[in-house]
PDB file of C-alpha atoms and ligand atoms in Angstrom:
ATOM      1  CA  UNK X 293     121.972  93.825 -46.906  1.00 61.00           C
ATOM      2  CA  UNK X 294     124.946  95.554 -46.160  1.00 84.00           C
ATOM      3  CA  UNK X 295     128.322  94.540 -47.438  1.00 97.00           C
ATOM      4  CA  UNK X 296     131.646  95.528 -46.390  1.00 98.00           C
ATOM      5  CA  UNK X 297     133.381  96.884 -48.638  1.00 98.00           C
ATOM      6  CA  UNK X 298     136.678  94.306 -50.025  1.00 98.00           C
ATOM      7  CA  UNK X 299     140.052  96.414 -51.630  1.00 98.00           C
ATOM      8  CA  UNK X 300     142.455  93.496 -52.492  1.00 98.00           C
ATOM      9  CA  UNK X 301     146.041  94.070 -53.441  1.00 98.00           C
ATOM     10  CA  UNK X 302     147.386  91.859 -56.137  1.00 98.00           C
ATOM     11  CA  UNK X 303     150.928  92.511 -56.410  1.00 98.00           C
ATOM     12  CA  UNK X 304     151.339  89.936 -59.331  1.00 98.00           C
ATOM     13  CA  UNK X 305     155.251  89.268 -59.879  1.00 98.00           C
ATOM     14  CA  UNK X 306     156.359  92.064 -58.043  1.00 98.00           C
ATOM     15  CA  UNK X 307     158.223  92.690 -54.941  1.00 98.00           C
ATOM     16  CA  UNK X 308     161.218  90.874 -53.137  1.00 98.00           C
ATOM     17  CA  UNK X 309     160.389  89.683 -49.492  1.00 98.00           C
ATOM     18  CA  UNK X 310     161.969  92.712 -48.264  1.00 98.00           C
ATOM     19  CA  UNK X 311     160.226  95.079 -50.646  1.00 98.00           C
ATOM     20  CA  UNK X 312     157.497  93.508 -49.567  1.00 98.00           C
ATOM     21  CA  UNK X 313     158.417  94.368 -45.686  1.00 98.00           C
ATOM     22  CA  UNK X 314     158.537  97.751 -46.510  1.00 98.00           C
ATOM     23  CA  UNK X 315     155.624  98.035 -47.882  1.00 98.00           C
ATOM     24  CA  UNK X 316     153.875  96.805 -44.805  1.00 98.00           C
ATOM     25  CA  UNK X 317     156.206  99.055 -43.035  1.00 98.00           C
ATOM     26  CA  UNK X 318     154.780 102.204 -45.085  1.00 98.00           C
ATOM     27  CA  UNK X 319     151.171 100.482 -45.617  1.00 98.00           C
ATOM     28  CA  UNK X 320     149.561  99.458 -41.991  1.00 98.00           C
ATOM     29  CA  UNK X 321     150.107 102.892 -40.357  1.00 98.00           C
ATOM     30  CA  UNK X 322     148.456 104.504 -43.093  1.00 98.00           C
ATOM     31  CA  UNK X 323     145.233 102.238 -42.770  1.00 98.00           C
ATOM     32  CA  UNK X 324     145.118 101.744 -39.077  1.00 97.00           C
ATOM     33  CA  UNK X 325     141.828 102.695 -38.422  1.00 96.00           C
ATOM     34  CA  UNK X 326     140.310 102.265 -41.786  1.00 95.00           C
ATOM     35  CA  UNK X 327     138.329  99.786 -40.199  1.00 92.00           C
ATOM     36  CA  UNK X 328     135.101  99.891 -41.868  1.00 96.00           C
ATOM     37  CA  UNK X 329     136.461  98.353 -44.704  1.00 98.00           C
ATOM     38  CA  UNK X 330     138.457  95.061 -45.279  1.00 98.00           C
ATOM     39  CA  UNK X 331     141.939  94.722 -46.728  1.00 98.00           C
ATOM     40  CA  UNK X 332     143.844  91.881 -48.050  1.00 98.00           C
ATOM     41  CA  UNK X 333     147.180  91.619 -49.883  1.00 99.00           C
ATOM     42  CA  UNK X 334     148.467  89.092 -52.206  1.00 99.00           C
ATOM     43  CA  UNK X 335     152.136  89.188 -53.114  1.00 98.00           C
ATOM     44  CA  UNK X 336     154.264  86.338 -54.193  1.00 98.00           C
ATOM     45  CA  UNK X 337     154.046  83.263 -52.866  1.00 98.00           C
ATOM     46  CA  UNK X 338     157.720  83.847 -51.611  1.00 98.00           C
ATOM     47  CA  UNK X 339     156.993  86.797 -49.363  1.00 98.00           C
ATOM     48  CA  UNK X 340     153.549  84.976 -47.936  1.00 98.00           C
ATOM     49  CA  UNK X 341     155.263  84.046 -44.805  1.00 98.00           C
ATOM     50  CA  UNK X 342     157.393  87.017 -43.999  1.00 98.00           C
ATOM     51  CA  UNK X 343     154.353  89.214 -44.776  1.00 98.00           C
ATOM     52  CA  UNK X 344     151.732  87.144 -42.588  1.00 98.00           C
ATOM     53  CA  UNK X 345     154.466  87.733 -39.734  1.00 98.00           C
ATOM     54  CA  UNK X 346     154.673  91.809 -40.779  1.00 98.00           C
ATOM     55  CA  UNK X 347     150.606  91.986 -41.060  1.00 98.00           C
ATOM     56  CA  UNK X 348     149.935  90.417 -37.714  1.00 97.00           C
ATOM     57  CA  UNK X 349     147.504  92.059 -35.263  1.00 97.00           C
ATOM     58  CA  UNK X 350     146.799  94.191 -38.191  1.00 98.00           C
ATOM     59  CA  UNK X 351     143.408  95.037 -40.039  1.00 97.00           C
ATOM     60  CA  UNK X 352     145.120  93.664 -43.357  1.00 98.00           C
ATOM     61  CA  UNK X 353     145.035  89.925 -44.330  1.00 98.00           C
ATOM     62  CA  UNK X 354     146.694  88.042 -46.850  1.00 98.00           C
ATOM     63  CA  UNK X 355     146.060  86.464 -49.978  1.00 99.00           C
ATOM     64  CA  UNK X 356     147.465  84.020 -52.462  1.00 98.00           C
ATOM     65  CA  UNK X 357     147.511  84.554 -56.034  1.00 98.00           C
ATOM     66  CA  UNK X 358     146.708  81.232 -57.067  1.00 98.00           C
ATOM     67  CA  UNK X 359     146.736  77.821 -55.762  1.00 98.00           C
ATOM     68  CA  UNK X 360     147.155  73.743 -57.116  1.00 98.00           C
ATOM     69  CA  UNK X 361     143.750  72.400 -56.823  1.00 98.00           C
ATOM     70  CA  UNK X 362     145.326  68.956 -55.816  1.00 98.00           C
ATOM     71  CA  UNK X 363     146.032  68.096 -51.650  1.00 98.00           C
ATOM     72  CA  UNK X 364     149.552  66.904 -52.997  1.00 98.00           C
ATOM     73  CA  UNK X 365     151.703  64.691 -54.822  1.00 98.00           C
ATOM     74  CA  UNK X 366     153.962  65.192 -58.149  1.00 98.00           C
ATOM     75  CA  UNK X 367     153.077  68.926 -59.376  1.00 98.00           C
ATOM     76  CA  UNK X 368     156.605  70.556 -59.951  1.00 98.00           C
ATOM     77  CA  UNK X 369     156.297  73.944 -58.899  1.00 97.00           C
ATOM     78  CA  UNK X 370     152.872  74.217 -57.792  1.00 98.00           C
ATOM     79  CA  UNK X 371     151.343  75.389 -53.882  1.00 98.00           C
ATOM     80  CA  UNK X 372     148.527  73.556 -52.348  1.00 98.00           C
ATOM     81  CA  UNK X 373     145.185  74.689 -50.135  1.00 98.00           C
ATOM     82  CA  UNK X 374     146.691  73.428 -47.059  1.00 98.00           C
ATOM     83  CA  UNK X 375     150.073  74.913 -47.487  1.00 98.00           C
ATOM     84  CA  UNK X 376     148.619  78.370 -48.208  1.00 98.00           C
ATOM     85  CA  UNK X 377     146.101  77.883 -45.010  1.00 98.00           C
ATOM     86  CA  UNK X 378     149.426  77.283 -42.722  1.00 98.00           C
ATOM     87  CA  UNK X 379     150.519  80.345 -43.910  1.00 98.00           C
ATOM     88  CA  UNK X 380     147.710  82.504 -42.738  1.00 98.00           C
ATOM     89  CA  UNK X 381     146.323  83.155 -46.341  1.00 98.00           C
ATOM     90  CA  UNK X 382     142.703  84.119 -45.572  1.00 98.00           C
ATOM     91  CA  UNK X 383     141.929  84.675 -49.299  1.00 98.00           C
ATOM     92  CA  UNK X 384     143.208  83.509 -52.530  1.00 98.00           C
ATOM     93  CA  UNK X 385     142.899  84.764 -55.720  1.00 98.00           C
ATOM     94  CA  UNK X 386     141.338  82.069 -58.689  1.00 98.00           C
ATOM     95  CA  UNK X 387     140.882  82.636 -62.656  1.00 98.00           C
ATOM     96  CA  UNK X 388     142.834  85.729 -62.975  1.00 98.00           C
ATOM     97  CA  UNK X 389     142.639  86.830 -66.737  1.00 97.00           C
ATOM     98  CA  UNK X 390     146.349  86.673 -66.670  1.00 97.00           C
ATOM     99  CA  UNK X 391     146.165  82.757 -65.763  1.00 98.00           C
ATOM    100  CA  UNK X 392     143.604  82.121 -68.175  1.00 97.00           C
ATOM    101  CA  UNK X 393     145.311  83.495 -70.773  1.00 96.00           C
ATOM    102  CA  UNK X 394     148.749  82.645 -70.372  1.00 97.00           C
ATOM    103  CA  UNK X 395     148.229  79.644 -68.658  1.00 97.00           C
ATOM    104  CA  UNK X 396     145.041  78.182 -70.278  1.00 97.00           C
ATOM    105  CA  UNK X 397     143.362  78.174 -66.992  1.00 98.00           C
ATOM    106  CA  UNK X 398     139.775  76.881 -68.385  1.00 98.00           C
ATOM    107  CA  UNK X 399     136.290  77.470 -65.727  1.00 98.00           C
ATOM    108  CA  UNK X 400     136.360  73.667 -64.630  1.00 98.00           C
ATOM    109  CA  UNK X 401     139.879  74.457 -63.063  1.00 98.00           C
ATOM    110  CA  UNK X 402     139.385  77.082 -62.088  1.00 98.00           C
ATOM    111  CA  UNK X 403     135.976  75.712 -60.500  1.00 98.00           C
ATOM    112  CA  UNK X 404     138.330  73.038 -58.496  1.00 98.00           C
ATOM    113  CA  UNK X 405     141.008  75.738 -57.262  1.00 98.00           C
ATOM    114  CA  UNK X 406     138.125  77.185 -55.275  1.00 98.00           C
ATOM    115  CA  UNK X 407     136.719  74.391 -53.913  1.00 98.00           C
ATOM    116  CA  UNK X 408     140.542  73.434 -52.919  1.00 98.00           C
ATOM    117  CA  UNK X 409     140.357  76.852 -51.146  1.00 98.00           C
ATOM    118  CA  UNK X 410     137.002  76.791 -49.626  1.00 98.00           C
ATOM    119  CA  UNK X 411     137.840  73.281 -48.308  1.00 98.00           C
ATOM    120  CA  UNK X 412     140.893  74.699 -46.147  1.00 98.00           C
ATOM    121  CA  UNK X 413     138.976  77.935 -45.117  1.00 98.00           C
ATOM    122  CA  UNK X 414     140.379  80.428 -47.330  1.00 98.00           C
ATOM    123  CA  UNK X 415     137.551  82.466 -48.872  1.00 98.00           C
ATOM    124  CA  UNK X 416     138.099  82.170 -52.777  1.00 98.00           C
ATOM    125  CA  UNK X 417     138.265  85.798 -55.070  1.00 99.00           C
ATOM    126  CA  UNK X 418     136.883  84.088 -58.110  1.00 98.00           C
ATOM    127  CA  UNK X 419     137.882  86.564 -61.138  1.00 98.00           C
ATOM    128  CA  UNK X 420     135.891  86.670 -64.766  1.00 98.00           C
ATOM    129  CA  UNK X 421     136.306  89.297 -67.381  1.00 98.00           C
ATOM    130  CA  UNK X 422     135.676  89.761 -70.965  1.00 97.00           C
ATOM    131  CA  UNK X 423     138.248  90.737 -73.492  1.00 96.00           C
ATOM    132  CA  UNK X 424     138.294  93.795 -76.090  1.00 93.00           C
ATOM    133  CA  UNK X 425     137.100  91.568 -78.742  1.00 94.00           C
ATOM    134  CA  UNK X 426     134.291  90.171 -76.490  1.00 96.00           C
ATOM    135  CA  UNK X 427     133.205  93.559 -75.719  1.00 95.00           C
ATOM    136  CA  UNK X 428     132.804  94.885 -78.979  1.00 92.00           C
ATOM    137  CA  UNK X 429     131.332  91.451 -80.536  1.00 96.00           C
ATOM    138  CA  UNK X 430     128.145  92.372 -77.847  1.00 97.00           C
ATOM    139  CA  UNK X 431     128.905  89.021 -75.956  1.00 98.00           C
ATOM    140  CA  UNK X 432     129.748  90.511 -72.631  1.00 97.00           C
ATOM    141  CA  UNK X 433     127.126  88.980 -70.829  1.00 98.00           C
ATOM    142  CA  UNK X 434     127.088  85.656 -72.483  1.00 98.00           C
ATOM    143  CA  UNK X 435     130.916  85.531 -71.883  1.00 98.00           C
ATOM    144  CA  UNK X 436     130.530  86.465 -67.835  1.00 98.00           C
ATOM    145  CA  UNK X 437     127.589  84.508 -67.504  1.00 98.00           C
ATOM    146  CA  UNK X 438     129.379  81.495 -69.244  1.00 98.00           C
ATOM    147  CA  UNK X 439     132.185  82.170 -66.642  1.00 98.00           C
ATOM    148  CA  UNK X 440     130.326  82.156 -63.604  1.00 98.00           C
ATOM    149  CA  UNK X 441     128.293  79.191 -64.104  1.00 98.00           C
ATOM    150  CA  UNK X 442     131.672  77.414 -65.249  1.00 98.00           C
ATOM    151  CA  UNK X 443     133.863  78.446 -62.245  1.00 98.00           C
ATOM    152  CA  UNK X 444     131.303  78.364 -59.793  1.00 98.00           C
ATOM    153  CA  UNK X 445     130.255  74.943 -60.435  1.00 98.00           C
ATOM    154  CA  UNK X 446     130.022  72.695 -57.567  1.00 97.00           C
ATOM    155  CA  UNK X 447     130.973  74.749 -55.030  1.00 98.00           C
ATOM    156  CA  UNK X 448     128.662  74.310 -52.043  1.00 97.00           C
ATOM    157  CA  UNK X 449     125.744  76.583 -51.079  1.00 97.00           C
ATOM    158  CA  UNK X 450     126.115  77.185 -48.129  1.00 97.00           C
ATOM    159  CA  UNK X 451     129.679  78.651 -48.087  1.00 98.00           C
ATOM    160  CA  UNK X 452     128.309  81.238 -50.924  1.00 98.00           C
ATOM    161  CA  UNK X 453     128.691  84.393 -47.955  1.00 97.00           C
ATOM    162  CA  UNK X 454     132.319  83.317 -48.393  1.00 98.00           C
ATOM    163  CA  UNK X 455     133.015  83.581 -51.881  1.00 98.00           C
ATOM    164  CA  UNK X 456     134.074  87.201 -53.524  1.00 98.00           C
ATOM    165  CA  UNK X 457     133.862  87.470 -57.336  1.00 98.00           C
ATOM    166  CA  UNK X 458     136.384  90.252 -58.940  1.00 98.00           C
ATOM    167  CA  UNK X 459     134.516  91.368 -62.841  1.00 98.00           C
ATOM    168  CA  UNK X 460     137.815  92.568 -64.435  1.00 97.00           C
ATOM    169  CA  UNK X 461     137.246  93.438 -67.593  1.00 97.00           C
ATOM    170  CA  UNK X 462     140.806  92.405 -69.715  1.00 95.00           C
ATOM    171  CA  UNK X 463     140.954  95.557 -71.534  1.00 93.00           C
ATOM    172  CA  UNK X 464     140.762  97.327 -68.512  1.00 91.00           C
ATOM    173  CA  UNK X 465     143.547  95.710 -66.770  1.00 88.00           C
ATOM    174  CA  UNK X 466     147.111  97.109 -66.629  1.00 86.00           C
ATOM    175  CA  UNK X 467     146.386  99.417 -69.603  1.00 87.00           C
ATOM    176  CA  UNK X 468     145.156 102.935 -67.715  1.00 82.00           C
ATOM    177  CA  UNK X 469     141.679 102.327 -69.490  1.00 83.00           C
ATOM    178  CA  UNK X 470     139.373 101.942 -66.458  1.00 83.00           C
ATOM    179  CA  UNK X 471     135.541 101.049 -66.677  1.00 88.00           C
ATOM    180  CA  UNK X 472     133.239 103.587 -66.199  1.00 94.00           C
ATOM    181  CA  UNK X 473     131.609 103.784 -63.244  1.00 96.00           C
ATOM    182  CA  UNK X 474     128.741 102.958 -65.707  1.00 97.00           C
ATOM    183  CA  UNK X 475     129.932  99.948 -67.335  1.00 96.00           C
ATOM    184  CA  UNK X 476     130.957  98.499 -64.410  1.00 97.00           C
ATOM    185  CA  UNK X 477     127.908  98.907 -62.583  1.00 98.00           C
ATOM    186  CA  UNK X 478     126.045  97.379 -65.182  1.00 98.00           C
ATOM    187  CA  UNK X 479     128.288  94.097 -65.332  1.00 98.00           C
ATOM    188  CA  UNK X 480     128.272  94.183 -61.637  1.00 98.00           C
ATOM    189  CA  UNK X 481     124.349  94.107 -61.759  1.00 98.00           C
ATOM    190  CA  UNK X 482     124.265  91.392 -63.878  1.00 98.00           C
ATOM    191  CA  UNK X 483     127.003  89.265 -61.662  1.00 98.00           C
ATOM    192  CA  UNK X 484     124.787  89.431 -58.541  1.00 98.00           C
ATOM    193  CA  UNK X 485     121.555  88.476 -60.494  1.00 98.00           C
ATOM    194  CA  UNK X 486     123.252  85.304 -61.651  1.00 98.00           C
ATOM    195  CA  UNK X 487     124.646  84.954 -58.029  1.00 98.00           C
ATOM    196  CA  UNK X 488     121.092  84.738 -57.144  1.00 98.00           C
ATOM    197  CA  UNK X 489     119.832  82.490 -59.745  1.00 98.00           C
ATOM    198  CA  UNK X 490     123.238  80.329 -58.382  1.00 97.00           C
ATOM    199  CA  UNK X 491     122.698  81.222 -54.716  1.00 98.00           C
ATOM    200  CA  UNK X 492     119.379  82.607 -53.861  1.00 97.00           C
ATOM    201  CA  UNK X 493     119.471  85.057 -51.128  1.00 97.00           C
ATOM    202  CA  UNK X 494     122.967  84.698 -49.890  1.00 97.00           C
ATOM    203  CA  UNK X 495     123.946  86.708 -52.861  1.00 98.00           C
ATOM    204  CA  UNK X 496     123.063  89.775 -51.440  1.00 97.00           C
ATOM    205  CA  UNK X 497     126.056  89.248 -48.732  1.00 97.00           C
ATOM    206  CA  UNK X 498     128.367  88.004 -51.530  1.00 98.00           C
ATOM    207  CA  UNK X 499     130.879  91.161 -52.413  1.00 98.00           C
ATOM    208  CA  UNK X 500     131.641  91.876 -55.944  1.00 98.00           C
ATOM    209  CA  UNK X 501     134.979  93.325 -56.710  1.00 98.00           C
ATOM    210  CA  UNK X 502     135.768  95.536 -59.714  1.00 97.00           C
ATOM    211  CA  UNK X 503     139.625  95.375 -61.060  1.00 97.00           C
ATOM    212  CA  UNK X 504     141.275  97.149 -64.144  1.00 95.00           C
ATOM    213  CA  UNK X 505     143.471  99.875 -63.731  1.00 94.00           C
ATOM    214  CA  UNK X 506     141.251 101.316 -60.176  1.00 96.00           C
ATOM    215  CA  UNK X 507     143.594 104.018 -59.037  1.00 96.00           C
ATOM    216  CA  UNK X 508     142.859 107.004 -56.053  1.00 97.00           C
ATOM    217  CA  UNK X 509     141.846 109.275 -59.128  1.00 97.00           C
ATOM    218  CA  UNK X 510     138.774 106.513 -59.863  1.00 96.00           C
ATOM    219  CA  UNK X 511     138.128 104.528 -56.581  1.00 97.00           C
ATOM    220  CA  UNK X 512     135.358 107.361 -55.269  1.00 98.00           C
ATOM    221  CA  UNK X 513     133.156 106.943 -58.161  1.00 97.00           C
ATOM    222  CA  UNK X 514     133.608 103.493 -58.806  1.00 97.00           C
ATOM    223  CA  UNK X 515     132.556 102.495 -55.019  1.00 97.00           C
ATOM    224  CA  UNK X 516     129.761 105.008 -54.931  1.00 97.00           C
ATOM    225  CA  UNK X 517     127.766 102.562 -57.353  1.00 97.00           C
ATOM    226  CA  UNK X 518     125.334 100.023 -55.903  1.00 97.00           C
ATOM    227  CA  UNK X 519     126.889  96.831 -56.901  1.00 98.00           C
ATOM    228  CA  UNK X 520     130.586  97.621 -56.626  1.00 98.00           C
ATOM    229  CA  UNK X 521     131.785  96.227 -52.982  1.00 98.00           C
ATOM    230  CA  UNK X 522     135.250  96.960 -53.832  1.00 98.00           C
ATOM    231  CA  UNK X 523     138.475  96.146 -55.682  1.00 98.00           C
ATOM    232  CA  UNK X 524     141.000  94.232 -56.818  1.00 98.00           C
ATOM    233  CA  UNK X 525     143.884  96.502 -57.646  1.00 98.00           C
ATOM    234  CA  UNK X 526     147.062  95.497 -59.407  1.00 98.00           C
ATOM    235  CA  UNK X 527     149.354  98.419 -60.412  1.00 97.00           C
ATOM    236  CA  UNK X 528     148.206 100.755 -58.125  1.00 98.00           C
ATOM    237  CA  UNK X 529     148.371  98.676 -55.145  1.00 98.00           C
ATOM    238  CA  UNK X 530     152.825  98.353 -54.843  1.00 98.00           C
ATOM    239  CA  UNK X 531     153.030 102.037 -53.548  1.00 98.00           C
ATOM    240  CA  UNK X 532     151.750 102.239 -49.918  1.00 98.00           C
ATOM    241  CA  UNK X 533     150.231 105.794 -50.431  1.00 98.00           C
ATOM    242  CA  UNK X 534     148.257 104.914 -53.776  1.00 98.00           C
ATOM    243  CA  UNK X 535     146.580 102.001 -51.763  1.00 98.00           C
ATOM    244  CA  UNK X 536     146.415 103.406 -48.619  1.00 98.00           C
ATOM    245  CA  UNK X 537     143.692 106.147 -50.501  1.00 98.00           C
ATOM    246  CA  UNK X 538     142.134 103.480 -52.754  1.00 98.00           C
ATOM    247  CA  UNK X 539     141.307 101.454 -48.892  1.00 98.00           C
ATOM    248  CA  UNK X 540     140.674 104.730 -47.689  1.00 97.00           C
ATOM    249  CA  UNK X 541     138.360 106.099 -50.640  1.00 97.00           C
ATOM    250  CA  UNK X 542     135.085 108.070 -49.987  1.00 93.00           C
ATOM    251  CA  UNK X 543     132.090 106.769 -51.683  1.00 79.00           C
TER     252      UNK X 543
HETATM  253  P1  PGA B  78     145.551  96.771 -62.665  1.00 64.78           P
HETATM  254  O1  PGA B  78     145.431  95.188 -62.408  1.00 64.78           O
HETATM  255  O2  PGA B  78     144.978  97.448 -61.446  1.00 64.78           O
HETATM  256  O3  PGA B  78     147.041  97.006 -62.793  1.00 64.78           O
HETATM  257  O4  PGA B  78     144.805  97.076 -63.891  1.00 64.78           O
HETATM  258  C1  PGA B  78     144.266  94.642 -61.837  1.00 64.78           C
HETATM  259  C2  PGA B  78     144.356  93.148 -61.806  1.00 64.78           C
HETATM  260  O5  PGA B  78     144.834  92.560 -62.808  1.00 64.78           O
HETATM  261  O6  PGA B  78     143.966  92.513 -60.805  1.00 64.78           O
END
């Protein structure tokens, strides 16, 4: 089944609102008629309005980095489904290694931050990963596995077309030290056979992201593998021309 290819940017805690409008500035011309592919962006929750203004009409949609899996009420400092849908978010990010390590993020929440999502229409980019440690213990598997079934619990069926899960390995992430194409086609292999266990057929239409430092150097070979619909790119993805060639990469 054929699967169109995903690049998300996630810009993290980077860029002011009007960085952020240059970017788009620099960005959309360069992917105008990349249009075999999908692109979203995720920058700060601040610039999410301003940049759903810049990208519209445009082949690019936004994304949220994270979301409060409540409707509303008392959460100091947290975002909600709904207020991200009136936005124009038409993805948001879940589980990012970052939030599950430095903000104990455990499966079960992040399990309810995509329902939240799917509940309000934006398509959740549910993110696992194992760490160094995992890796060399032999428990990569068990530790992905363990996150899938965890953060894809209860979420419904039927919307499974909808959801994207990003395998980011942690020690790949920000440190220069991509997967191999190998390696990450093996995980990635693994991902969609539990997808199917989870999902049955409709895991064949489900796109699996790879992130951890993907870059124009490494995008060709990464997307040339079977199970590797695209990617979730962090530091590469804040200069216009770096992710203008990672969209635009020939597998
Ligand atoms: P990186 O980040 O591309 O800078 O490694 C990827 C991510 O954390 O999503």
């Amino acid at each position: 089944m054929p699967r169109t290819p995903f690049l998300t940017a996630n810009w993290k805690m980077h860029k002011t609102v009007a960085e952020a409008q240059r970017f788009a500035a620099a960005f959309l011309p360069l992917v105008k008629d990349a249009t075999a592919v999908e692109i979203a962006i995720a920058p700060p929750f601040t610039a999410l309005s301003r940049m759903a203004e810049a990208l519209a009409g445009s082949n690019v949609s936004l994304a949220a980095q994270n979301v409060n899996p409540e409707p509303q009420g008392a959460y100091t400092g947290e975002v909600s489904a709904l207020m991200l849908a009136e936005v124009g978010c038409r993805y948001g990010i879940v589980g990012h290694s970052e939030r599950r390590a430095l903000y104990r993020e455990d499966d079960a929440l992040i399990a309810r931050k995509a329902l939240a999502l799917l509940e309000r229409g934006i398509r959740p980019i549910v993110c696992v990963g194992e760490t160094l440690e995992q890796r060399e213990a032999g428990a990569t598997f068990e530790v992905i596995g363990a996150q899938l079934s965890g953060s894809l619990d209860g979420l419904p069926g039927e919307r499974a077309p909808e959801i994207v899960i990003a395998y980011e390995p942690v020690w790949a992430i920000g440190t220069g030290r991509t997967a191999t194409p190998e390696i990450a086609q093996e995980v990635h292999a693994f991902v969609r056979g539990r997808l199917a266990e989870r999902f049955g057929a409709a895991a064949q239409a489900m796109r699996i992201q790879y992130g951890g430092s993907v870059k124009p150097e490494n995008v060709d070979d990464l997307m040339a593998r079977p199970d590797i619909d695209g990617a979730l790119v962090g530091g590469a993805s804040l200069d216009p021309e770096a992710f203008a060639r990672i969209a635009r990469f020939r597998a």
